[in-house]
XYZ file of C-alpha atoms in Angstrom:
556
model
C 28.001 -10.816 -14.153
C 28.895 -7.329 -15.409
C 26.232 -5.338 -17.260
C 27.900 -3.170 -19.890
C 24.880 -1.370 -21.319
C 23.811 1.991 -19.875
C 20.514 2.518 -21.722
C 17.562 0.372 -22.768
C 18.516 0.561 -26.455
C 22.053 -0.618 -25.686
C 20.669 -3.421 -23.517
C 18.534 -4.973 -26.262
C 21.259 -4.531 -28.870
C 23.722 -6.398 -26.669
C 21.185 -9.107 -25.801
C 20.493 -9.558 -29.522
C 23.982 -10.940 -30.170
C 23.279 -13.861 -27.806
C 21.159 -16.937 -28.450
C 18.753 -16.066 -25.623
C 15.033 -15.587 -26.152
C 11.721 -14.650 -24.639
C 9.208 -17.503 -24.492
C 5.520 -16.544 -24.360
C 2.956 -18.915 -22.867
C -0.148 -16.929 -23.787
C -1.136 -19.156 -26.727
C -2.006 -22.859 -26.922
C 1.599 -23.563 -27.840
C 4.678 -21.690 -26.582
C 5.937 -18.900 -28.851
C 9.666 -18.169 -28.863
C 11.092 -14.823 -29.897
C 14.861 -14.533 -29.786
C 16.271 -11.214 -28.643
C 17.715 -10.837 -32.143
C 14.223 -11.221 -33.627
C 12.825 -8.875 -30.985
C 15.372 -6.217 -31.973
C 14.480 -6.550 -35.669
C 10.743 -6.325 -34.987
C 11.211 -3.414 -32.569
C 13.122 -1.401 -35.171
C 10.335 -1.994 -37.711
C 7.726 -0.735 -35.246
C 9.958 2.179 -34.287
C 10.180 3.308 -37.917
C 6.393 3.246 -38.182
C 5.924 5.160 -34.941
C 8.450 7.792 -36.009
C 6.563 8.196 -39.285
C 3.357 8.640 -37.235
C 4.997 11.509 -35.363
C 6.484 9.955 -32.235
C 9.642 11.867 -31.350
C 12.382 11.538 -28.753
C 10.987 12.014 -25.260
C 7.316 11.565 -26.221
C 5.351 9.471 -23.751
C 3.200 6.617 -25.077
C 0.623 4.717 -23.019
C 0.606 0.943 -23.533
C -2.470 -1.135 -22.635
C -1.628 -4.623 -23.887
C -1.793 -8.139 -22.461
C 1.394 -10.081 -21.774
C 2.573 -11.573 -25.047
C 4.573 -11.093 -28.238
C 2.681 -7.932 -29.255
C 3.478 -6.327 -25.926
C 7.216 -7.047 -26.150
C 7.566 -5.792 -29.722
C 5.433 -2.690 -29.117
C 7.245 -1.748 -25.898
C 10.656 -1.987 -27.525
C 9.353 -0.269 -30.664
C 8.436 2.754 -28.552
C 11.879 2.679 -26.897
C 13.712 2.548 -30.246
C 11.553 5.379 -31.593
C 12.888 7.464 -28.711
C 9.575 7.372 -26.864
C 8.906 6.783 -23.167
C 6.461 3.922 -22.506
C 3.963 3.989 -19.652
C 2.282 0.598 -19.209
C -1.219 0.636 -17.723
C -3.790 -2.076 -16.953
C -6.815 -2.584 -19.126
C -10.073 -1.172 -17.729
C -11.593 -4.599 -18.379
C -9.424 -6.031 -15.584
C -11.249 -3.888 -13.035
C -14.601 -4.665 -11.449
C -15.324 -0.983 -12.083
C -14.187 -0.447 -15.717
C -15.044 3.258 -15.621
C -12.510 3.746 -12.826
C -9.886 1.980 -14.924
C -10.714 4.186 -17.887
C -10.566 7.278 -15.689
C -7.102 6.231 -14.513
C -5.895 5.956 -18.114
C -7.222 9.426 -18.867
C -5.747 10.980 -15.692
C -2.341 9.407 -16.213
C -2.310 10.242 -19.937
C -3.112 13.859 -19.209
C -0.513 14.110 -16.441
C 2.318 12.697 -18.578
C 1.236 14.453 -21.771
C 0.882 11.190 -23.674
C 1.045 11.487 -27.460
C -0.556 8.104 -28.168
C -2.252 5.078 -26.606
C -1.605 1.625 -28.060
C -3.961 -1.268 -27.314
C -5.619 -4.219 -29.064
C -8.548 -4.052 -31.442
C -10.590 -6.077 -28.973
C -9.859 -3.698 -26.097
C -10.492 -0.663 -28.259
C -13.931 -1.977 -29.217
C -14.908 -2.213 -25.548
C -13.683 1.123 -24.164
C -11.687 2.961 -26.840
C -14.665 5.074 -27.901
C -15.000 6.456 -24.376
C -11.527 7.996 -24.357
C -11.436 11.747 -24.703
C -8.605 13.726 -26.242
C -6.094 10.895 -26.615
C -5.133 9.417 -30.017
C -5.520 5.636 -30.023
C -3.833 3.056 -32.231
C -4.386 -0.684 -32.180
C -1.492 -3.111 -32.565
C -3.371 -4.644 -35.483
C -3.325 -1.302 -37.318
C 0.283 -0.707 -36.305
C 1.215 -4.061 -37.787
C -0.566 -3.239 -41.087
C 1.096 0.146 -41.595
C 3.661 0.557 -44.354
C 7.231 0.174 -43.192
C 9.484 3.209 -42.945
C 13.215 3.397 -42.270
C 14.117 3.662 -38.606
C 15.909 6.885 -37.752
C 18.480 6.067 -35.097
C 18.078 7.843 -31.792
C 20.733 8.295 -29.137
C 19.559 8.121 -25.558
C 21.724 9.248 -22.661
C 21.781 7.616 -19.194
C 20.095 10.696 -17.696
C 17.226 10.604 -20.213
C 13.772 9.439 -19.183
C 13.279 5.725 -19.910
C 9.965 4.624 -18.406
C 7.048 6.152 -16.540
C 5.598 3.907 -13.847
C 2.058 4.762 -12.745
C 1.978 3.566 -9.157
C -0.878 1.243 -8.292
C -2.232 3.531 -5.622
C -2.803 1.118 -2.705
C -2.881 4.073 -0.295
C -3.356 7.059 -2.610
C -4.208 8.182 -6.136
C -1.783 6.922 -8.803
C 1.422 8.921 -9.175
C 3.571 8.958 -12.300
C 7.087 7.894 -11.352
C 9.820 9.102 -13.720
C 12.656 6.590 -14.103
C 15.770 7.426 -16.093
C 17.844 5.029 -18.172
C 20.451 5.146 -15.381
C 17.845 4.355 -12.694
C 16.727 1.154 -14.385
C 20.226 0.057 -15.381
C 21.439 0.629 -11.811
C 18.694 -1.476 -10.245
C 19.222 -4.291 -12.759
C 22.948 -4.228 -11.951
C 22.208 -4.248 -8.227
C 19.933 -7.272 -8.557
C 22.345 -9.154 -10.809
C 25.104 -8.590 -8.256
C 22.978 -9.640 -5.262
C 21.518 -12.673 -7.063
C 24.901 -13.724 -8.489
C 23.185 -13.969 -11.860
C 24.864 -16.020 -14.579
C 24.214 -16.613 -18.287
C 22.503 -19.901 -17.360
C 19.771 -18.246 -15.305
C 16.167 -18.429 -16.490
C 13.528 -15.960 -15.271
C 9.923 -17.182 -15.094
C 7.291 -14.466 -14.674
C 3.496 -14.383 -14.477
C 3.354 -10.832 -13.076
C 1.598 -8.108 -15.098
C 3.816 -5.798 -17.119
C 2.173 -2.721 -15.591
C 3.671 -3.777 -12.239
C 7.285 -2.814 -11.470
C 8.137 -6.359 -10.397
C 6.968 -7.666 -13.771
C 8.241 -4.896 -16.055
C 11.579 -4.096 -14.436
C 12.230 -7.114 -12.217
C 11.614 -9.633 -14.991
C 11.159 -8.144 -18.488
C 13.878 -5.477 -18.510
C 16.142 -7.256 -16.008
C 16.322 -10.352 -18.234
C 17.375 -8.295 -21.259
C 19.943 -6.245 -19.339
C 21.371 -9.541 -18.018
C 21.024 -11.282 -21.423
C 19.268 -14.308 -19.917
C 16.269 -16.417 -20.915
C 12.791 -15.135 -20.011
C 9.541 -17.116 -19.798
C 6.327 -15.051 -19.650
C 3.017 -16.485 -18.452
C -0.084 -14.225 -18.551
C -1.326 -13.276 -15.070
C -4.802 -14.597 -15.851
C -3.434 -18.097 -16.410
C -1.750 -18.047 -13.008
C -4.842 -16.735 -11.234
C -7.090 -19.388 -12.795
C -4.648 -22.230 -12.138
C -1.708 -21.292 -9.880
C 0.031 -24.584 -10.620
C 0.795 -23.242 -14.117
C 3.441 -20.996 -12.553
C 5.135 -24.047 -11.064
C 4.723 -25.993 -14.298
C 6.583 -23.248 -16.166
C 9.437 -23.349 -13.629
C 9.529 -27.155 -13.965
C 9.366 -27.201 -17.784
C 11.897 -24.435 -18.460
C 14.153 -25.041 -15.435
C 13.422 -21.607 -14.063
C 15.995 -20.289 -11.596
C 14.600 -16.867 -10.643
C 10.889 -16.158 -10.241
C 9.321 -13.409 -8.091
C 5.821 -12.914 -6.724
C 3.914 -11.047 -4.007
C 3.095 -12.730 -0.704
C -0.454 -13.680 -1.741
C 0.814 -15.806 -4.625
C 2.639 -18.111 -2.226
C -0.638 -18.380 -0.319
C -2.305 -19.523 -3.557
C 0.353 -22.209 -3.935
C -0.463 -23.413 -0.430
C -4.243 -23.577 -0.843
C -4.912 -24.094 -4.555
C -2.348 -26.687 -5.591
C -3.032 -30.347 -4.780
C -0.523 -32.758 -3.281
C -0.847 -34.940 -6.389
C 0.203 -32.003 -8.554
C 3.218 -31.250 -6.343
C 4.309 -34.881 -6.685
C 4.828 -34.354 -10.444
C 7.061 -31.280 -10.041
C 10.815 -30.821 -9.957
C 11.542 -27.376 -8.509
C 15.194 -28.017 -7.733
C 16.268 -25.410 -10.336
C 14.345 -22.613 -8.552
C 17.146 -20.980 -6.591
C 15.464 -17.601 -5.971
C 11.770 -17.379 -5.094
C 11.659 -13.635 -4.514
C 8.786 -12.352 -2.365
C 7.889 -8.669 -2.192
C 5.455 -5.943 -3.327
C 3.253 -6.259 -0.205
C 3.598 -7.108 3.517
C 5.371 -10.439 3.882
C 4.054 -13.193 6.134
C 7.160 -15.198 7.130
C 5.100 -18.031 8.641
C 3.365 -18.522 5.284
C 6.745 -18.637 3.521
C 8.032 -21.090 6.129
C 5.044 -23.338 5.495
C 5.550 -22.971 1.734
C 9.148 -24.129 2.036
C 8.023 -27.111 4.085
C 5.287 -28.194 1.704
C 7.366 -27.913 -1.464
C 10.520 -29.478 -0.080
C 9.423 -32.811 -1.551
C 9.403 -31.156 -5.001
C 13.070 -30.256 -4.583
C 12.641 -26.638 -3.436
C 15.856 -25.472 -1.815
C 15.827 -24.309 1.847
C 17.518 -21.044 0.793
C 15.200 -20.414 -2.180
C 12.885 -17.919 -0.482
C 14.191 -14.364 -0.876
C 12.074 -11.681 0.846
C 12.527 -8.224 -0.666
C 11.486 -4.642 -0.078
C 11.086 -1.923 -2.660
C 8.722 0.271 -4.635
C 8.361 1.964 -7.994
C 10.090 5.051 -6.595
C 13.390 3.131 -6.348
C 12.757 1.528 -9.767
C 12.002 -1.778 -8.034
C 14.160 -3.144 -5.229
C 15.924 -1.635 -2.209
C 16.650 -4.727 -0.103
C 16.611 -8.450 -0.861
C 18.209 -11.733 0.174
C 21.111 -13.299 -1.683
C 21.081 -16.907 -2.965
C 22.592 -18.467 0.152
C 20.594 -16.620 2.802
C 17.773 -18.483 4.508
C 14.430 -17.031 5.544
C 14.618 -15.229 8.874
C 12.155 -13.375 11.053
C 11.818 -12.373 14.660
C 9.205 -12.022 17.358
C 9.049 -8.596 18.986
C 7.136 -7.130 21.909
C 4.002 -5.377 20.681
C 3.674 -2.951 23.589
C 7.266 -1.705 23.292
C 6.796 -1.387 19.534
C 3.791 0.876 19.903
C 4.545 2.687 23.163
C 8.330 3.098 22.954
C 8.768 2.738 19.179
C 11.367 0.094 19.939
C 11.605 -3.445 18.527
C 12.459 -5.626 21.540
C 12.991 -9.282 20.566
C 11.244 -12.070 22.468
C 12.026 -15.756 22.471
C 8.512 -17.095 22.000
C 5.828 -16.151 19.511
C 3.200 -17.760 21.749
C 3.268 -14.935 24.273
C 0.337 -12.516 24.281
C 1.224 -9.177 22.726
C 3.856 -10.257 20.239
C 4.333 -9.517 16.554
C 6.284 -11.567 14.026
C 8.279 -9.395 11.620
C 10.038 -10.608 8.479
C 13.654 -9.779 7.735
C 13.546 -8.178 4.273
C 17.289 -8.454 3.696
C 20.243 -6.126 3.297
C 20.285 -3.087 0.994
C 21.440 -3.804 -2.540
C 24.831 -2.355 -3.467
C 24.784 1.442 -3.586
C 21.490 1.719 -1.676
C 21.514 3.553 1.657
C 18.797 3.195 4.292
C 18.138 5.608 7.149
C 15.420 5.138 9.772
C 14.229 8.555 10.935
C 11.951 9.992 13.564
C 9.241 12.551 12.807
C 11.743 15.385 13.268
C 14.142 13.765 10.751
C 16.592 12.510 13.391
C 18.425 9.332 12.382
C 17.552 6.463 14.706
C 19.646 3.623 16.081
C 19.141 -0.062 15.306
C 15.825 -1.461 16.588
C 14.351 2.030 16.922
C 11.154 2.276 14.853
C 10.687 5.120 12.387
C 10.204 6.171 8.758
C 12.255 4.376 6.130
C 14.324 6.765 3.967
C 16.230 5.536 0.907
C 19.056 6.906 -1.227
C 20.801 5.360 -4.221
C 21.307 5.389 -7.995
C 17.940 3.759 -8.719
C 15.852 6.376 -6.866
C 13.387 8.069 -9.218
C 13.726 11.484 -10.810
C 10.392 12.559 -9.365
C 6.648 12.462 -10.047
C 5.743 13.754 -13.484
C 3.372 16.693 -13.330
C 3.540 16.933 -9.538
C 6.436 19.085 -8.365
C 4.864 19.603 -4.929
C 4.585 15.871 -4.210
C 8.113 15.338 -5.534
C 9.490 17.977 -3.161
C 7.582 16.347 -0.312
C 9.169 12.899 -0.732
C 12.592 13.727 -2.237
C 14.814 15.661 0.166
C 18.497 16.159 -0.685
C 18.576 12.947 -2.681
C 16.781 10.937 0.015
C 13.383 9.342 -0.658
C 10.759 9.244 2.078
C 9.219 5.830 1.465
C 6.173 6.434 3.653
C 6.819 3.064 5.291
C 7.614 2.268 8.920
C 10.355 -0.128 9.963
C 13.647 -0.680 11.756
C 17.133 -2.012 11.134
C 18.868 -4.942 12.808
C 22.418 -5.982 11.940
C 22.115 -4.000 8.717
C 18.918 -5.784 7.634
C 15.554 -4.088 7.146
C 12.392 -5.114 8.981
C 9.239 -3.489 7.560
C 6.166 -2.942 9.729
C 3.778 -1.256 7.288
C 2.567 1.964 5.723
C 2.377 4.973 8.010
C -0.779 6.200 6.294
C -2.578 2.967 7.176
C -1.753 3.115 10.877
C -4.697 2.421 13.177
C -4.569 4.663 16.253
C -6.610 3.352 19.188
C -6.511 5.342 22.390
C -3.199 6.911 21.503
C -1.484 3.676 20.473
C -0.450 2.903 16.930
C -1.211 -0.436 15.335
C -0.491 -1.792 11.887
C -3.365 -3.401 9.941
C -1.313 -6.575 9.491
C -1.172 -6.926 13.321
C -4.847 -7.867 13.182
C -5.174 -9.306 9.677
C -2.714 -12.128 10.254
C -4.372 -13.050 13.537
C -7.809 -13.096 11.883
C -6.433 -15.380 9.162
C -5.651 -17.968 11.841
C -9.382 -18.656 12.267
C -10.511 -21.737 10.349
C -12.495 -20.664 7.288
C -10.677 -17.353 6.837
C -8.243 -17.369 3.920
C -4.867 -15.658 3.671
C -5.026 -12.350 1.820
C -8.801 -11.944 2.211
C -8.808 -9.831 5.369
C -8.529 -6.049 5.691
C -8.347 -4.047 8.912
C -8.757 -0.319 9.382
C -9.641 2.181 12.093
C -12.724 4.398 12.186
C -12.984 7.353 14.559
C -15.893 7.077 17.023
C -16.928 10.277 18.773
C -18.297 8.549 21.869
C -14.928 7.014 22.745
C -12.795 9.826 21.307
C -10.680 7.313 19.450
C -10.601 5.026 16.479
C -12.224 1.626 16.725
C -10.992 -1.466 14.959
C -12.977 -2.640 11.956
C -12.213 -5.932 10.198
C -13.591 -7.103 6.867
C -13.217 -10.753 5.821
C -14.008 -12.062 2.345
C -15.654 -15.494 2.563
C -17.701 -17.892 0.464
C -21.360 -16.957 0.091
C -22.347 -19.986 2.180
C -20.298 -18.625 5.111
C -21.676 -15.087 5.237
C -24.459 -15.968 7.693
C -22.190 -18.182 9.819
C -20.710 -17.430 13.246
C -17.286 -16.800 11.725
C -17.511 -13.095 12.572
C -17.865 -13.860 16.266
C -14.981 -16.336 16.073
C -12.758 -13.712 14.453
C -13.794 -11.132 17.052
C -12.966 -13.435 19.949
C -9.679 -14.636 18.463
C -8.381 -11.170 17.572
C -9.331 -9.836 21.008
C -7.629 -12.723 22.826
C -4.458 -12.614 20.730
C -3.941 -8.857 20.406
C -5.764 -7.399 23.386
C -7.785 -5.175 21.047
C -11.415 -6.262 20.582
C -12.742 -5.392 17.117
C -15.779 -3.128 17.189
C -17.074 -4.711 13.993
C -16.217 -7.795 11.937
C -17.989 -7.911 8.592
C -18.193 -11.048 6.457
C -18.538 -10.096 2.797
C -18.510 -11.938 -0.554
C -15.209 -12.470 -2.312
C -14.238 -9.549 -4.501
C -15.690 -6.914 -2.143
C -12.411 -5.576 -0.737
C -10.908 -3.051 -3.193
C -7.516 -4.033 -4.544
C -5.028 -2.491 -6.894
C -4.485 -4.101 -10.275
C -1.466 -5.886 -8.773
C -3.555 -7.397 -5.977
C -2.649 -5.144 -3.034
C -5.332 -4.416 -0.463
C -6.664 -0.857 -0.718
C -7.492 -0.403 2.962
C -8.086 3.333 2.682
C -10.453 2.842 -0.246
C -12.332 0.208 1.784
C -12.497 2.605 4.734
C -13.946 5.309 2.481
C -16.591 2.893 1.171
C -17.521 2.007 4.745
C -17.771 5.636 5.833
C -19.827 6.549 2.757
C -22.253 3.724 3.542
C -22.522 4.829 7.180
C -23.177 8.438 6.181
C -25.877 7.298 3.765
C -27.559 5.272 6.541
C -27.565 8.302 8.829
C -28.957 10.505 6.062
C -31.806 8.066 5.360
C -32.548 7.728 9.102
């Protein structure tokens, strides 16, 4: 497939001449909106927004649920010449004031001219906003129509602002040009061997790069069918994701690692027996550390539903490269390797072993080859390029790499060096494929040795009663031992909090990793901070722990 459009406006115009559509599953009955109808509605909204003062290059914050209103509003902003920045609703957070504060911080940083949300959302938190004009989609819909004044956007012009979820730091506002997004969509279409018959099924939120770019914009650039399921429907009943793939013969559908865990634990065998997943040729997995053993088990369990052995496609990327840097193609099968833990930490070298049952081993997922035009360099602390299997920082360069962080020239200069992006992640290359070990900022350093949180989290999850994705590990410095000590937090059912699970986790982690946890805390579900896209916020959890400890000492 060749993508001819170079800007978002061109992409929707070209998609509008096809018979393809976006199907929304947010209502009781599916709602279909052809790309031709979407174009017409977008131009109507664009005319209204232009009349309200939105000009070329103006940023507009969008806080809308997945659905028809979102699609029309997003494209209306684009056709008005504006730059959309999609953010989560504060009502999605367990701490709504933090969500509201994020909207205000991001809006101020990007100089937003307007915030568009629903009447219902506005009634809950709209009155608490300060200094930002707000318009509801209901009011936007009721405004008088005005002729759309055509705008011409160039490939170098700003297209979208992505506010990063902030799993290890405060949100940053990633500037993506028209060329950045078009390039990544082209790269994915080439790697996936996308055809006009492909159907994308997505439950991911539109404020997440995998949802917005990897599904919503990608489908329009490729002129293929798109099926959108609200995230809340997936979370409440994960089988709905599979039902949508079954009903609409979905061929491409991405999700983070935890979602595949949901399909393993929250879908019954009787439900699987009713499914035909033979159309699902690319089950992309990314956006967080990938557990290859979970994906292996997923493939095994859903084989009876027709899932192809080569369906699983691990990927690696981030908002700063638009979306994706590496990913499997449609005929590559899941691969991972067992490496020696001591050599990884002491020599910064990934030495393969032949058995994952040996003490002191780590299983690392192969995240695939770079997409076309993407370069990867593994570097040491002094910026020296490393050889294959040598562990270091992952640096990326290619046409989809961001323009920078809006309103933060210092941070931009820190991560963008001569066209190369410092990802902040640690990994190594083997045979041209990328193996990712984790975030450098989340490293746990115990007596001079570096460990990755996932080293301990995955081992803890092996204990019966501990669920995948509900464990967080971090290190806390202890003055009496002059080193960090390992802390593990496990979310469990309320009935399990007083159980001996903590001691079981302690013993198992110590026996399997050689590092005894100083503390294992069992806490109620929902305690561990997460980003709006579900990623563990280990540093935020660590800060909560340290604040609580300081308060105890103060009271004592």
